[in-house]
Phi, psi and omega in degrees: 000137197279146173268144167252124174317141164228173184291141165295139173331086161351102170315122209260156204220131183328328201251044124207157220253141167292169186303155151263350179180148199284171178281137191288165171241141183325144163288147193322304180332258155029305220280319176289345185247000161292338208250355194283316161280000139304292192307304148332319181252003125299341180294317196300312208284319182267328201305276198002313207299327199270345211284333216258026192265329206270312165306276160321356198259313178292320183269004195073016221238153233213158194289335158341270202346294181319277195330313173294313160298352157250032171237344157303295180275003159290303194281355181261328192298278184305230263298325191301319147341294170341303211252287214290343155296275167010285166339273165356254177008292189271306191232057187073248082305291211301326180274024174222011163251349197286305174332311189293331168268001175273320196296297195299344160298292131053274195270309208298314168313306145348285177322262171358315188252346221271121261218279207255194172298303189326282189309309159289352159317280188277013161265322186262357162309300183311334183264009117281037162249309191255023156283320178283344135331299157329286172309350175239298164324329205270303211283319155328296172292292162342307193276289178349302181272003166272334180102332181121007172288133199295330187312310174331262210300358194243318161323288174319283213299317180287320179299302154331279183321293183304315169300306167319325175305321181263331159309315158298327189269345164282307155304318134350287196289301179302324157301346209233345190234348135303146187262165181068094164270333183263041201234304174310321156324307169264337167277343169312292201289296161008294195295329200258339166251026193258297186319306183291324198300303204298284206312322177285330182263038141246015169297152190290352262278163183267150226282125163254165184305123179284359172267020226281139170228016179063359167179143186300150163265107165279174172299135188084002173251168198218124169322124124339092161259344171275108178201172174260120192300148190202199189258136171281166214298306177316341185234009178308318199290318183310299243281334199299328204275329185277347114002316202293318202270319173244000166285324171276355189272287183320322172306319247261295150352354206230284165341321193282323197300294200310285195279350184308265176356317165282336189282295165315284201328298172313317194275292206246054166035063175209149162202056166288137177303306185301300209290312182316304181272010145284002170261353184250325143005252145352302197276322178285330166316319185309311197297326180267301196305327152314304198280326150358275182312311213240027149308017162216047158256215191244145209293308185300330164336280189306322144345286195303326210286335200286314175287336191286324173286329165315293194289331174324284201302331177296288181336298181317319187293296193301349177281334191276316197294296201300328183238008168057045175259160193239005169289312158013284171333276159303289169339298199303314190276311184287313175325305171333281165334264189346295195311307192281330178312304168350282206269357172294280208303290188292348181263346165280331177298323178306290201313318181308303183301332200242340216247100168330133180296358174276349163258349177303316179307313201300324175305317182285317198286302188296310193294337172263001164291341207237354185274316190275295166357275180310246184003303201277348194252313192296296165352308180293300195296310178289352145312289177296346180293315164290327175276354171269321197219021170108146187310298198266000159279321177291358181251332157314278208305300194290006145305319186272317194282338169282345175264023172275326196282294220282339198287325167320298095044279170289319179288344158291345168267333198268323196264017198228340211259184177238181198253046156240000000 
């Protein structure tokens, strides 16, 4: 007969009396349906993507344009970091996930009408406000209602990836096989983050301290909600090593997105929407499926397996670019995948494991700020790099600086991390 888990007591404190008996922890099920709006708003976070070939052919607007318009989400993204872990912390999840799923219905609408440059500008802000809300709040809440259960940090992490994942190949398909390919696409996803709105306000989440302030205050000073997200002291060394791990696994995903498309287009003569979003698919399946396989080894293991993969996959990349060949290719895009799922998955469980829940949204709020950052600043810059000296030199070069990264990366894991 199965036995039932419960929550650990609390240690009792004046200004609250202990329990009389601990709390059951939510059934496995919960957990899963806590990670169903992280997935959701990342489904979101990606669709745009195969759409902006479709965009550009109507407004007329020049790959500058294009840059700026994935810097809108970069730029909604970091600022929402700022805030919504913070948020998270003090004053719960739910009240910084439910706002978050209205801005991206919000934007799916936005998507859905949108006429100029202006208008996808502030569509993909919006959607990088609730993306970034998703990675610290949405992924909090998952680990929270597992409990301490491993399934968390692995549900959160996977759930991110996957969404990422679905989002292009959903667009792919539906742009190419709908009629209104950018009208459809976003009223699909509506339907789809209505659905995450019900699953958060009937998440189980566990009871918190009403005096909780995410971080000591001194006297005479009034709590901070706007900062660049960070750690308590005691745990800088976890946020650095998953950081070590997942910034460059993440650069490495964020290359494959930028050059797959064109890549494809050379290799096999096509810019059918559908294939572009099934290589972008491909690859984030890879990234949850990866995180699978190597739940039970030991997180610097996993860690490490994440830089080795980072550089497999640059080396991969820079070959197809240098010889327009298409196994490369494929090599480049499944490592990739690896590399970040890896490194996603071992720096949020340290983070899950080691970091007090009254600081975990805010911890998650760093470890992807420092994630998104790196992803979001090389691509461009190798982008202008490349229109000064070629295609396959700038993607050599900033290729080489990323297994540069990732190998710095591994030795900050071989000499800091402990062998667990």
């Amino acid at each position: 007969m199965p036995t039932t888990r419960t929550r650990p007591t609390p240690v009792p404190t004046a200004s609250a009396p202990a329990p009389t008996s601990p709390s059951p922890l939510p059934p496995l099920r919960e957990v899963w349906f806590a990670a169903w709006p992280v997935v959701a708003v990342f489904i979101l976070s990606n669709a745009a993507m195969p759409l902006y070939v479709v965009w550009q052919r109507h407004m007329g607007f020049s790959s500058g344009t294009l840059t700026l318009i994935f810097a809108a989400y970069m730029a909604g993204l970091l600022g929402a970091l700022l805030v919504a872990g913070v948020a998270a912390d003090r004053i719960g999840r739910k009240p910084v996930l439910v706002p978050a799923l209205l801005v991206a219905i919000a934007a799916c609408v936005i998507y859905a009408t949108a006429g100029s440059v202006l208008t996808l500008v502030a569509a993909r802000f919006l959607t990088g406000l609730a993306t970034g809300a998703a990675v610290s709040a949405g992924m909090a809440a998952v680990t929270d209602i597992a409990a301490g259960r491993r399934i968390g940090p692995l549900l959160a992490s996977t759930a991110m990836v996957l969404g990422a994942g679905v989002g292009p190949l959903l667009a792919g398909v539906l742009s190419e096989t709908a009629p209104a390919p950018t009208v459809t696409v976003f009223l699909v996803e509506i339907v789809l983050l209505l659905t995450a709105l019900a699953a958060v306000v009937r998440m189980p989440l566990p009871p918190r301290h009403p005096k909780n302030t995410a971080a000591p205050v001194s006297a005479g000073t009034r709590p901070t909600w706007i900062r660049v997200p960070s750690v308590p002291r005691t745990n800088r060394r976890h946020l650095a090593l998953g950081l070590a791990a997942f910034a460059p696994g993440m650069t490495t995903t964020s290359f494959v997105l930028a050059l797959g498309p064109s890549l494809l287009t050379g290799l096999l003569g096509t810019t059918n929407r559908t294939v572009a979003g099934a290589m972008a698919f491909g690859m984030f399946l890879t990234a949850a499926g990866v995180q699978f396989a190597v739940r039970r080894l030991a997180l610097r293991t996993v860690l490490l397996a994440s830089t080795a993969a980072t550089a497999a996959s640059m080396l991969s990349l820079i070959t197809a670019v240098r010889t327009t060949a298409l196994a490369p290719l494929i090599a480049a895009v499944v490592l990739a995948g690896a590399a970040q799922g890896m490194g996603q998955f071992g720096g949020l469980s340290l983070l899950s494991r080691e970091v007090p829940i009254d600081r975990r949204a805010e911890a998650n709020a760093a470890l992807n700020a420092g994630g998104y950052l790196l992803a979001g600043l090389f691509p461009v810059a190798d982008g202008y790099l490349s229109d000064l000296i070629g295609l396959s030199a700038g993607t050599t070069t900033f290729g080489l600086t990323v297994i540069t990264l990732a190998a710095a990366g591994a030795t900050l894991i071989l000499t800091r991390s402990a062998k667990r």
